[in-house]
Short mmCIF file of C-alpha atoms and ligand atoms in Angstrom, two decimals:
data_model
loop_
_atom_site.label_atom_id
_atom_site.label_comp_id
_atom_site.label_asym_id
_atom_site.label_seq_id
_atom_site.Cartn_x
_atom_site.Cartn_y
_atom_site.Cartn_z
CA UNK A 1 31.61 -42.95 110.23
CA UNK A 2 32.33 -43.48 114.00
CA UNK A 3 33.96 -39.73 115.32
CA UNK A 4 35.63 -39.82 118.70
CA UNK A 5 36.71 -36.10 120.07
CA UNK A 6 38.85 -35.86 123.12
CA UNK A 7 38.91 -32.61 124.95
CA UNK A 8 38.96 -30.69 128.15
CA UNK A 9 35.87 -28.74 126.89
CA UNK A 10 33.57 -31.53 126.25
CA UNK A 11 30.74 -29.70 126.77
CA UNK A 12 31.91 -27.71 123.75
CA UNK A 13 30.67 -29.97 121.34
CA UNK A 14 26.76 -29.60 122.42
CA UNK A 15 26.80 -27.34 119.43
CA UNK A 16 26.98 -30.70 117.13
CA UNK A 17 23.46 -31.54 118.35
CA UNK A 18 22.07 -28.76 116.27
CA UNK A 19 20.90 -28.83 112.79
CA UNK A 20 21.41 -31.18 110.67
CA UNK A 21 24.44 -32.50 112.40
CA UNK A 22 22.19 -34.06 114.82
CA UNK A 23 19.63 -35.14 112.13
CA UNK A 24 23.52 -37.05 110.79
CA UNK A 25 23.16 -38.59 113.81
CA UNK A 26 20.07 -39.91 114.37
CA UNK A 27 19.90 -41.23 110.78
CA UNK A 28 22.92 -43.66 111.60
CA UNK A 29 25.59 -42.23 109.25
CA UNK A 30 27.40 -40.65 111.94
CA UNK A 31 28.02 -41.91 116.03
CA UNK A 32 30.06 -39.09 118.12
CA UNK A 33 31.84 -39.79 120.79
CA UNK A 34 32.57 -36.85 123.03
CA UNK A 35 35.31 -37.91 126.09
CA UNK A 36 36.50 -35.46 128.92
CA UNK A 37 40.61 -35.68 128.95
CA UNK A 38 40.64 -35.70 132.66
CA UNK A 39 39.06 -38.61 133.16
CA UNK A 40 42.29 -39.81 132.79
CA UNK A 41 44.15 -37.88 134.71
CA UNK A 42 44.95 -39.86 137.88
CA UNK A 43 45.48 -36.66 140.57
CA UNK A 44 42.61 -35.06 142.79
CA UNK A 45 43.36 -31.45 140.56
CA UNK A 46 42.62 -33.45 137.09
CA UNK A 47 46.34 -32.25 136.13
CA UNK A 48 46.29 -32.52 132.04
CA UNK A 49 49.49 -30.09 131.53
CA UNK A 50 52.83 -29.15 132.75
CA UNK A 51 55.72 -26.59 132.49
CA UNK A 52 57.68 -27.33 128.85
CA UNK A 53 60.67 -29.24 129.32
CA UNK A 54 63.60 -26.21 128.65
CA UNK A 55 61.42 -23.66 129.81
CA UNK A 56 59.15 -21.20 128.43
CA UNK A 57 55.86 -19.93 128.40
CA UNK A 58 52.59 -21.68 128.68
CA UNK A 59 51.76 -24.92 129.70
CA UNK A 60 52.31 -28.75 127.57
CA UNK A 61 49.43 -31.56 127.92
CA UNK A 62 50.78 -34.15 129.08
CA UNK A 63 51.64 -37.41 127.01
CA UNK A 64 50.58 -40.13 128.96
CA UNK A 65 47.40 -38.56 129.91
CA UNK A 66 46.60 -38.57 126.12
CA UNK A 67 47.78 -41.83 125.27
CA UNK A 68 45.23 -42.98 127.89
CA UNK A 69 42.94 -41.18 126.37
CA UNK A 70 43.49 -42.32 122.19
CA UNK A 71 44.43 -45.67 123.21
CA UNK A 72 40.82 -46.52 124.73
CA UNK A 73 39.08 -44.35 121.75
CA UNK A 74 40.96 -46.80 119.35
CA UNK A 75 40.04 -50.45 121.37
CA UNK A 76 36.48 -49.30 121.73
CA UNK A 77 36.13 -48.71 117.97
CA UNK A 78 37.33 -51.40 116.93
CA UNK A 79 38.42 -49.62 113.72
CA UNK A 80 41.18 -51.10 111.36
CA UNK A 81 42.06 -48.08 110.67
CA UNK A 82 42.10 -44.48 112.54
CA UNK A 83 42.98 -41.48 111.20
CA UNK A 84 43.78 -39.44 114.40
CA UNK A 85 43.45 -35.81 113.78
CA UNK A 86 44.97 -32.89 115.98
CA UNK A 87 44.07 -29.42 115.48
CA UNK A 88 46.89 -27.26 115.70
CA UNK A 89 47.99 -23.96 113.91
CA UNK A 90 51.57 -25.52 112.40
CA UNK A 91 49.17 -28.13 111.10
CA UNK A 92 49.12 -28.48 107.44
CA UNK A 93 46.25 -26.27 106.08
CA UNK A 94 42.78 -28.25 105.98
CA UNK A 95 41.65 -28.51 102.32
CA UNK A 96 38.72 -29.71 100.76
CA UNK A 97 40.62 -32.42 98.77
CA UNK A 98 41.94 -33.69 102.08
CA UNK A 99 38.45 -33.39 103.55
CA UNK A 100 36.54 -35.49 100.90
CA UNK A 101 39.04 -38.44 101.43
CA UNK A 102 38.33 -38.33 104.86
CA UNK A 103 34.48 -38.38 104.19
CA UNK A 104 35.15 -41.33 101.25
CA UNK A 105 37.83 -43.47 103.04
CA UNK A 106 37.44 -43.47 106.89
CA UNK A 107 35.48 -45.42 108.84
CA UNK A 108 36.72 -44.04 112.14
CA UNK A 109 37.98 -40.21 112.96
CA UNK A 110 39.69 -39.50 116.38
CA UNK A 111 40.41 -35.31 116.70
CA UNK A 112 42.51 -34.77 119.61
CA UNK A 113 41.83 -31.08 120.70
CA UNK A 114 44.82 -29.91 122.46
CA UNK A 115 45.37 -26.23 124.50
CA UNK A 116 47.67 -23.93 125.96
CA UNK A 117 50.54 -24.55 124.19
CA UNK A 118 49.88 -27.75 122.44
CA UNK A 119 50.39 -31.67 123.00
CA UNK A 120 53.58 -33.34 124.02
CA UNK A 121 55.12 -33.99 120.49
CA UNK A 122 55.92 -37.65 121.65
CA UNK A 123 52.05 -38.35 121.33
CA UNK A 124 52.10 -37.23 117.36
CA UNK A 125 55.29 -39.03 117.00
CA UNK A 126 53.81 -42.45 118.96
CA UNK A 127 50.84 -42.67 116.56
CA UNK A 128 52.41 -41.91 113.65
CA UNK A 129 54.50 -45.06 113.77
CA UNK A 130 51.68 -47.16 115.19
CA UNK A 131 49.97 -49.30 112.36
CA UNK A 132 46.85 -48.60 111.46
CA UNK A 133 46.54 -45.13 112.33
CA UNK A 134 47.17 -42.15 110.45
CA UNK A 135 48.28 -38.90 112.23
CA UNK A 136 46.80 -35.98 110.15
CA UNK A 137 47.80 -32.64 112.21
CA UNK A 138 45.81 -29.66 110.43
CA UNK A 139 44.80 -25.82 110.64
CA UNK A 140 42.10 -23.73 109.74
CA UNK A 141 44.42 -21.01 108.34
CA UNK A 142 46.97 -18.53 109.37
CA UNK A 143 45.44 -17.07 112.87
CA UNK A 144 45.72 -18.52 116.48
CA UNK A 145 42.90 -20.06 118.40
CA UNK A 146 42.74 -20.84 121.81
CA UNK A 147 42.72 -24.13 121.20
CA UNK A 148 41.48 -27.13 119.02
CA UNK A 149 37.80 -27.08 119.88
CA UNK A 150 36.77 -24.72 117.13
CA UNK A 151 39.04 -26.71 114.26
CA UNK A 152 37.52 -30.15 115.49
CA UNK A 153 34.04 -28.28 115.15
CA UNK A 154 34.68 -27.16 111.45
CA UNK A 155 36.65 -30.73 110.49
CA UNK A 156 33.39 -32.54 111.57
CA UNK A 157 31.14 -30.42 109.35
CA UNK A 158 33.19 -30.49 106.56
CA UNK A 159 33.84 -33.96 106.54
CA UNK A 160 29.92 -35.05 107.56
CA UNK A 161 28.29 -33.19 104.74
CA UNK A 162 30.51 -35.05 102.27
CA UNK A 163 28.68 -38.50 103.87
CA UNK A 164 26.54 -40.44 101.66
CA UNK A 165 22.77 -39.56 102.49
CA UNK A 166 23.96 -36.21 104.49
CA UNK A 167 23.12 -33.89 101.80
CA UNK A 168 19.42 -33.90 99.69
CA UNK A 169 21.18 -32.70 96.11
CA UNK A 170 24.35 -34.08 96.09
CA UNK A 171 24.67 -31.98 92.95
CA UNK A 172 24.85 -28.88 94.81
CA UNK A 173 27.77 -29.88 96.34
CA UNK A 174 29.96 -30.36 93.09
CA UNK A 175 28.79 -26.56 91.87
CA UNK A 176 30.47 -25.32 95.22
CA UNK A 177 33.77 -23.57 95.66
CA UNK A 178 37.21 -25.75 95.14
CA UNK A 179 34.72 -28.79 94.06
CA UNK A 180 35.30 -29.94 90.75
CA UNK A 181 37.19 -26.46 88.87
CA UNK A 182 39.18 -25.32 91.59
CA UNK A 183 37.41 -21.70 91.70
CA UNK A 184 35.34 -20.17 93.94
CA UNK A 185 31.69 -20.02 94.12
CA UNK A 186 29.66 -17.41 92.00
CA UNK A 187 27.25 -15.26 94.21
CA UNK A 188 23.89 -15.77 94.28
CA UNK A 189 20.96 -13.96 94.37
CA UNK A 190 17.15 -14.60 94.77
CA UNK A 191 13.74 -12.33 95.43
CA UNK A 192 12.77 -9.54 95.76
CA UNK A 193 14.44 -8.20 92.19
CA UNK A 194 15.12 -4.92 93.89
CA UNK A 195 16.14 -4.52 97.32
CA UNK A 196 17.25 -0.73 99.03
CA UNK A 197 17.91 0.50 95.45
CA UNK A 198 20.01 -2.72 94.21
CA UNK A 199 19.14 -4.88 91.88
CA UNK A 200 19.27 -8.65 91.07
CA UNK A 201 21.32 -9.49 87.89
CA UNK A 202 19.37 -8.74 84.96
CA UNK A 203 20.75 -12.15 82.96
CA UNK A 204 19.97 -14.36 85.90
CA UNK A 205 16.02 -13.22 85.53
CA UNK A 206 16.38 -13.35 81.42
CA UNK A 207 15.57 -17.26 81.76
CA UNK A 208 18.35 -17.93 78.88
CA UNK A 209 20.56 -20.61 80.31
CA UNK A 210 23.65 -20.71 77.92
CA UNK A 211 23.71 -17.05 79.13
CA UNK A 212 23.69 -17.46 83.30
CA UNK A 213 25.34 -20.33 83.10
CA UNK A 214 28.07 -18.29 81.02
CA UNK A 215 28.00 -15.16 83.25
CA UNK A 216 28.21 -17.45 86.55
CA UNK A 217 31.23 -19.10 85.03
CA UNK A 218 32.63 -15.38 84.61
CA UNK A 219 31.93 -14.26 88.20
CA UNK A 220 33.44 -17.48 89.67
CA UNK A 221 36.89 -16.34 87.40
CA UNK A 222 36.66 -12.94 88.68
CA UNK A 223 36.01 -13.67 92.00
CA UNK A 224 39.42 -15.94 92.30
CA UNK A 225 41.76 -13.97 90.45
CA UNK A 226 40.68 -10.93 92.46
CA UNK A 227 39.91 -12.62 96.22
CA UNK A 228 42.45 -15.30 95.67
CA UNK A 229 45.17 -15.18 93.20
CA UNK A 230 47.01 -17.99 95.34
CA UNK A 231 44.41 -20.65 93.75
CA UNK A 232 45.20 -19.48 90.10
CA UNK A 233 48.55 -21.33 90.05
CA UNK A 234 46.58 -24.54 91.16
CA UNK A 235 44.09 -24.20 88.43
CA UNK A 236 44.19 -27.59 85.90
CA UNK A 237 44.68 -26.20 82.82
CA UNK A 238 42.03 -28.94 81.02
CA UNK A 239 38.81 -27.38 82.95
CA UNK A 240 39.27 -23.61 81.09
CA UNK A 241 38.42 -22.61 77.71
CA UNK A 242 39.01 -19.63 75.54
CA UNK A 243 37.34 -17.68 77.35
CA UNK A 244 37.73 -18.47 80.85
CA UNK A 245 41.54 -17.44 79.60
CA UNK A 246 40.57 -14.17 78.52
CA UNK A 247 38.87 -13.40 81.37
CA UNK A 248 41.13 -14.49 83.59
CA UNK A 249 44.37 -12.51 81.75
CA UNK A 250 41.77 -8.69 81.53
CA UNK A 251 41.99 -9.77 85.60
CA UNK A 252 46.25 -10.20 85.20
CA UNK A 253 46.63 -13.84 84.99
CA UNK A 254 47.51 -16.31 82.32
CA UNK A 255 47.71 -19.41 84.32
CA UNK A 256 49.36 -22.97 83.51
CA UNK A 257 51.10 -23.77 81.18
CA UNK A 258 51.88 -20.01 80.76
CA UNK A 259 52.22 -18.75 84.53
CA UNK A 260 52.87 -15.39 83.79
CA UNK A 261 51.00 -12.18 85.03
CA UNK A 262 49.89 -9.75 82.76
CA UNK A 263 48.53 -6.09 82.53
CA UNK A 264 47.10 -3.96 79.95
CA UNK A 265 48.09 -0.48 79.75
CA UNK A 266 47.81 3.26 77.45
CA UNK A 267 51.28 3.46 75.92
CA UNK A 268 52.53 6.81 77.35
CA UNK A 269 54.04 10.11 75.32
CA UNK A 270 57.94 9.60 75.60
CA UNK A 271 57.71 5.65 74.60
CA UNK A 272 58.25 5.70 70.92
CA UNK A 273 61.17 4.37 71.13
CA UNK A 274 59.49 1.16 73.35
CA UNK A 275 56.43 1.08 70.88
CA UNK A 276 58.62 1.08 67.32
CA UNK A 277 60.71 -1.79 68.64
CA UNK A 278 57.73 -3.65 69.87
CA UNK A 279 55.90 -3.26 66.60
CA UNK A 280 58.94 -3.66 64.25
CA UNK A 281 59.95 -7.01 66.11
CA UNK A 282 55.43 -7.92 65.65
CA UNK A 283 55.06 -7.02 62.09
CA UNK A 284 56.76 -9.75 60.35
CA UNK A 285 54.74 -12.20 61.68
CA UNK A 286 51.84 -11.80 60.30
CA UNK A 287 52.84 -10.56 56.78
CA UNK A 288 51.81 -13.51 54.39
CA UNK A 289 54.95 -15.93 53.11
CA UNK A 290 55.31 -14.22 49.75
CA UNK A 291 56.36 -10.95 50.98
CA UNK A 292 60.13 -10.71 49.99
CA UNK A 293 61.91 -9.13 53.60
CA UNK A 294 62.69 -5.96 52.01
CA UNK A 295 59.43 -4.83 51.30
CA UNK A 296 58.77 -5.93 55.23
CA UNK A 297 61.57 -3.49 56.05
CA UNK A 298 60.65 -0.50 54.26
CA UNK A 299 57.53 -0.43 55.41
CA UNK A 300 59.02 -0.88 58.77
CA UNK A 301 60.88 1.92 58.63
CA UNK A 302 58.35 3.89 57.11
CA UNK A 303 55.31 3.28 59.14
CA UNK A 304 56.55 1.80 62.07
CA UNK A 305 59.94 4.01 63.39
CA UNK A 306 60.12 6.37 66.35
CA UNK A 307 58.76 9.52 64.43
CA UNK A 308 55.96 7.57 63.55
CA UNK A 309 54.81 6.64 67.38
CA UNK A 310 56.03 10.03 68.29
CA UNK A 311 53.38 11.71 66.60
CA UNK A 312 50.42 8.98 67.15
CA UNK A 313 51.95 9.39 71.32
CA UNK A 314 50.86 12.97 70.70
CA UNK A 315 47.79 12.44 68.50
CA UNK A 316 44.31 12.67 70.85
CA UNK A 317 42.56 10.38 68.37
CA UNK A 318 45.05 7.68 68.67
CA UNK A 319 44.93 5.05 71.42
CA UNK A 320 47.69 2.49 71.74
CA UNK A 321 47.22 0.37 74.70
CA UNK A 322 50.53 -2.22 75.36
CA UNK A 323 50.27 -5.84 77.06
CA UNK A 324 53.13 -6.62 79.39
CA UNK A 325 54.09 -9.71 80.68
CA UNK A 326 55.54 -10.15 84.35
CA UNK A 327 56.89 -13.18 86.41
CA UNK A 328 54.46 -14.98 89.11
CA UNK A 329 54.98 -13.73 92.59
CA UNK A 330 56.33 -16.87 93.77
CA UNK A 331 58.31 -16.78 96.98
CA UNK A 332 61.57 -16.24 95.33
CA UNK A 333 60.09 -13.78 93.04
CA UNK A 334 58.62 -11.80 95.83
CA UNK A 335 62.01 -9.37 96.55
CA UNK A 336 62.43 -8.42 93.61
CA UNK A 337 61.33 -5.60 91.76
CA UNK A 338 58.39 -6.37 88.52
CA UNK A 339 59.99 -6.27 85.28
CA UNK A 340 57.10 -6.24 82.76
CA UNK A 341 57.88 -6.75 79.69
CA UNK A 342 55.98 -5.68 76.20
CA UNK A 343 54.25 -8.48 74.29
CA UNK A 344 51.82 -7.34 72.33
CA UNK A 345 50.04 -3.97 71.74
CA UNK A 346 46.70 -2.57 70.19
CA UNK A 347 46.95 0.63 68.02
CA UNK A 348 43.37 2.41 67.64
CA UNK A 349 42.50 5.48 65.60
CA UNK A 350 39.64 7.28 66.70
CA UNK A 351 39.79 10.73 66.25
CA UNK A 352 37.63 13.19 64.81
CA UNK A 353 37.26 13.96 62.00
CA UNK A 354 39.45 12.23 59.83
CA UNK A 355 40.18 9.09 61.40
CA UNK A 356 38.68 6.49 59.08
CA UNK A 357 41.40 5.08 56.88
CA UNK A 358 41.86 6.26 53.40
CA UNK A 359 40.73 2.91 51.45
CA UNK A 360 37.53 3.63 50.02
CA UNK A 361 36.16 0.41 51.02
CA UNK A 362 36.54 0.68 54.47
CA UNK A 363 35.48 3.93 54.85
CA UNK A 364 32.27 3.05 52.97
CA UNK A 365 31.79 -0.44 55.21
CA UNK A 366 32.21 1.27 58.31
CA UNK A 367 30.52 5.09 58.53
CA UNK A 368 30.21 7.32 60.50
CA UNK A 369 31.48 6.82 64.25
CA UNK A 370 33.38 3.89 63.57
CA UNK A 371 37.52 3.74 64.66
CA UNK A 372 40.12 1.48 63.13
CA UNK A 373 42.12 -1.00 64.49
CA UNK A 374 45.08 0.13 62.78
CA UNK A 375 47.02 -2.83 64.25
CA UNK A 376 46.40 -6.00 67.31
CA UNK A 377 49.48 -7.70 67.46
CA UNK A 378 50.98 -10.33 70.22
CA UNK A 379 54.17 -12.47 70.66
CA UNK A 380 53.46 -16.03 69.24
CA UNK A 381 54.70 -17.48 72.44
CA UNK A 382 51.09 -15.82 74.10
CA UNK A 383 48.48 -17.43 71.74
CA UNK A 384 46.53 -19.41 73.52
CA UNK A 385 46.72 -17.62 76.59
CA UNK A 386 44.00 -15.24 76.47
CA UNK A 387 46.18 -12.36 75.97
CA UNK A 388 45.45 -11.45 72.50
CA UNK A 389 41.52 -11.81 73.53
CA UNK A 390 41.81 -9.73 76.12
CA UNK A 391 43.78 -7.20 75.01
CA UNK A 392 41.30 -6.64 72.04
CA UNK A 393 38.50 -6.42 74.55
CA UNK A 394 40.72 -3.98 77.26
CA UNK A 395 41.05 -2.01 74.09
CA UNK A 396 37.74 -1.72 72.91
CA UNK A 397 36.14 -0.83 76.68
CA UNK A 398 39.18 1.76 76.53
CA UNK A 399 38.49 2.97 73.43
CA UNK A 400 34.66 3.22 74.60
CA UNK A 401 35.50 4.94 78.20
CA UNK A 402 38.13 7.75 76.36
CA UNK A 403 35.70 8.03 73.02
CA UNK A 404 31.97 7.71 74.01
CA UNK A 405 30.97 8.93 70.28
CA UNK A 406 32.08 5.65 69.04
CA UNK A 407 29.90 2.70 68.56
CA UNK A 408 31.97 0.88 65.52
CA UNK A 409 35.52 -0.48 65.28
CA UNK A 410 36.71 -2.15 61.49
CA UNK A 411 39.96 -3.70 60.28
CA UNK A 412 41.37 -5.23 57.21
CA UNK A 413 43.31 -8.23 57.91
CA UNK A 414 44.82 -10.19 55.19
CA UNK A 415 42.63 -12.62 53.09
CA UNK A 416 44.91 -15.45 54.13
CA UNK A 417 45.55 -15.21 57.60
CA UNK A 418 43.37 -18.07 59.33
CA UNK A 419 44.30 -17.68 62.63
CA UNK A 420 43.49 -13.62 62.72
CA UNK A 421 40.11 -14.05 60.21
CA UNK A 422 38.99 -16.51 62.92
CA UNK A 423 39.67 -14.38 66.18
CA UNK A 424 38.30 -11.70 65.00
CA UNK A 425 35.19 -13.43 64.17
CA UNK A 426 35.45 -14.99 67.81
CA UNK A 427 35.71 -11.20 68.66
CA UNK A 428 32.54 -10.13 67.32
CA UNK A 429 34.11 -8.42 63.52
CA UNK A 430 31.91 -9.18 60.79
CA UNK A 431 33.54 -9.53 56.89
CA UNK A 432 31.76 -6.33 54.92
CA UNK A 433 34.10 -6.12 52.41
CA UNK A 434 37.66 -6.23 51.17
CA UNK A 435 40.68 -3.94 50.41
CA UNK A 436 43.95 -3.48 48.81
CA UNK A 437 46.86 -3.29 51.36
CA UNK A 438 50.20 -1.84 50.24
CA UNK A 439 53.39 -3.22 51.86
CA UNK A 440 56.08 -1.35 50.74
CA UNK A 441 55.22 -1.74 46.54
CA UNK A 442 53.20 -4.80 46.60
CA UNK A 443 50.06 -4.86 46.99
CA UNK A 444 47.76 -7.55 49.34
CA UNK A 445 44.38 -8.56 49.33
CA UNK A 446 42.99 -7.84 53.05
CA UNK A 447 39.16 -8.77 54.04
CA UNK A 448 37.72 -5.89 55.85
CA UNK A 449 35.21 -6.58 59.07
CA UNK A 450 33.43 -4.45 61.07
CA UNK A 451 32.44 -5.14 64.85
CA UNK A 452 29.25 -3.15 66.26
CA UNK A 453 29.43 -2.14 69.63
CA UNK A 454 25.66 -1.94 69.86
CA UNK A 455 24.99 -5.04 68.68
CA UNK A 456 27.84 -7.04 70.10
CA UNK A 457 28.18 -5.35 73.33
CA UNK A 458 31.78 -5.43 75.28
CA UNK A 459 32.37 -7.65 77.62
CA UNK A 460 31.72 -7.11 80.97
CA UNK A 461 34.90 -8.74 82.24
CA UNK A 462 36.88 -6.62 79.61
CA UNK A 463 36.14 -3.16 81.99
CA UNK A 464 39.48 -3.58 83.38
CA UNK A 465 40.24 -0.16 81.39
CA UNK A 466 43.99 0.50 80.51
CA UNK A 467 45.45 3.14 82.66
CL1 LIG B 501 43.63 -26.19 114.14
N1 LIG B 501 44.23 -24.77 116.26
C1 LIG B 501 44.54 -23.64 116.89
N2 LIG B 501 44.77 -23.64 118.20
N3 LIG B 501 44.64 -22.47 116.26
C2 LIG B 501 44.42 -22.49 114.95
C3 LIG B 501 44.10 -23.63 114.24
C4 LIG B 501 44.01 -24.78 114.93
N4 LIG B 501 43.92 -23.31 112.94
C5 LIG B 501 44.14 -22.02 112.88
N5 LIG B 501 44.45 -21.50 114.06
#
């Protein structure tokens, strides 16, 4: 790749020597060309710039000065095609999509580093319209330089490490941030294991692979829903798994095709009446096919009304923690005010004594210390999303921050639902036995499984406790 930079700083650009820019250099893959703007300029002062036309601040370079200067870059190359670049901070942001088409597809790179207040926009406009070159005006980001020395700097580097033969590994480049998934980089870490009382990641020294490679995965998630939520919305949906959605919605995010925010939080005392509607509208669901809809009503209104979340509101053992849904903050979105909405909800009994459910068999599966998941329940409109998965988890590291005794959870779910037998398997519950179930007068065969906290620790990612 032939560069050509055209400045008034052209001694600047020494920096490009250095490193293994220079070692780019020597190897072939990469001839600079460094030119001094005015050269061209045809008065004893080297005039470059004059007053804007309508007045103003600041100083314009002048347009036939630079198309001097470009049109001689361009004959000299001999290039069939140029992309001419110019630095500027209404430029389109520089990405590293753009950047590695640069580094695949160009044979020839002029950056045209204007100051003061820019470049006569005739010379942007000439080019443009001129075949065989492409105008590509860029920035480095929201903030004002002096001028486009520093931007031509970085859009050299960026582009000359992508180069065939620049880089020893090109491997490492893939792993790297916006490469391949879109995320950002997970931190690294390396010798000595402890350093002024910190230490090196315990899994990245336990020499299990599956395992670093799945807590890397997990701080690369983190790290972009919580440094930059703007590159969640460009996420492709094919490069996450289960997971990566769960993790991503305990952080507030269920990306595309969902776009939706989410949080996780302790249902408060005074919302019975927002908890019974939210679990009378969930409960149908997953009651099996045979139940006849009265005997889903009375036990509705028997174990699900007001009175009933009035009292678990007030009960200290009981922990109900609610999901709520809320719109992306896209521009339009941004003025008004959130409206989240219940989805889903996790009810938890844990007090003691007394907590463990009547039904002999899950009192004798589970033991002592153990709490019941008296009910996990999410809109069918969120599977798939991570919600449900994270919610579970939110609730358990809840559960475990508010009721350090406990070191057990169990449930009954019944025999015939697939999709909840498999989740919570996904989830860590093992089957230890079965029950009886009582909706209204009939009676339902429920498996019962047990997850053990000290066994099948809580996730990490799931510490996102419900406030
Ligand atoms: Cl490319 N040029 C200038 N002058 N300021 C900038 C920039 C470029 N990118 C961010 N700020």
């Amino acid at each position: 790749m032939r560069i050509d930079i055209i400045s008034i700083f052209p001694q600047f650009f020494d920096c490009l020597d250095v490193s293994l820019m220079g070692k780019a250099r020597d190897s072939g893959i990469l001839q600079t060309h460094i030119w001094d703007l005015r050269d061209q300029s045809e008065d004893v002062h080297r005039t470059v710039d004059r007053a804007p036309a309508g007045g103003g601040a600041g100083m314009v370079m002048k347009p036939d000065i630079w198309g001097k200067a470009i049109d001689q870059v361009i004959d000299e190359s001999g290039a069939n095609k140029t992309v001419l670049a110019i630095p500027t901070p209404s430029g389109i942001p520089l990405a590293q999509a753009r950047v590695r088409e640069l580094a695949e597809n160009t044979d020839h790179l002029v950056i045209a580093c204007g100051r003061y207040e820019g470049i006569d926009q005739r010379v942007s406009q000439y080019y443009q319209q001129l075949p065989g070159v492409e105008v590509l005006p860029f920035s480095l980001g929201d903030y004002v330089l002096n001028g486009g020395e520093v931007a031509a700097v970085a859009l050299v580097e960026a582009t000359c490490r992508l180069l065939e033969g620049f880089v020893g590994n090109p491997q490492s480049l893939l792993e790297e941030s916006y490469e391949l998934s879109g995320l950002l980089e997970y931190p690294a870490y390396t010798k000595p294991q402890s350093w002024r009382g910190l230490e090196i990641p315990p899994v990245l020294l336990s020499g299990n692979h599956e395992k670093i490679k799945a807590w890397r995965r997990e701080q690369s998630l983190i790290l972009t829903a919580t440094r930059r939520p703007d590159l969640i919305e460009k996420i492709n949906p094919d490069v996450l798994n289960k997971t990566d959605r769960e993790i991503l919605a305990a952080h507030g995010f269920l990306p595309a095709p969902f776009k939706r925010k989410v949080r996780f939080r302790l249902a408060r005392v005074g919302e019975e009446a927002t908890c019974s509607a939210l679990a009378s509208r969930l409960f149908p669901q997953a009651c099996p096919p045979y139940l006849p809809p009265d005997a889903i009503e009375r036990f509705i209104a028997e174990n699900l009304s007001e009175q009933v979340f009035k009292n678990y509101l007030k009960d200290p053992g009981i922990q109900i923690v609610l999901a709520e849904i809320d719109a992306y903050e896209t521009a339009e979105a941004q003025n008004k005010l959130p409206q989240w909405q219940p989805v889903g909800y996790t009810l938890i009994k844990a007090g003691s004594p007394g907590y463990l459910p009547p039904e002999e068999n899950l009192v004798k599966a589970t033991g002592e210390n153990c709490a019941y998941l008296s009910k996990c329940y999410v809109e069918p409109q969120w599977y798939g999303s991570g919600l449900s998965g994270a919610m579970l988890e939110v609730s358990h590291f809840t559960l475990q921050k508010r009721y350090p005794h406990i070191v057990k959870i169990g449930l009954g779910t019944n025999l015939g639902n697939r999709r909840a037998r498999k989740f919570y398997r996904r989830h860590g519950y093992r089957k230890c036995g079965q029950r009886i179930f009582m909706v209204a007068d009939i009676e339902n065969q429920d498996l019962v499984a047990v997850r053990d906290f000290t066994t099948c620790q809580i996730p990490s990612w799931a510490k996102n406790v419900a406030q």
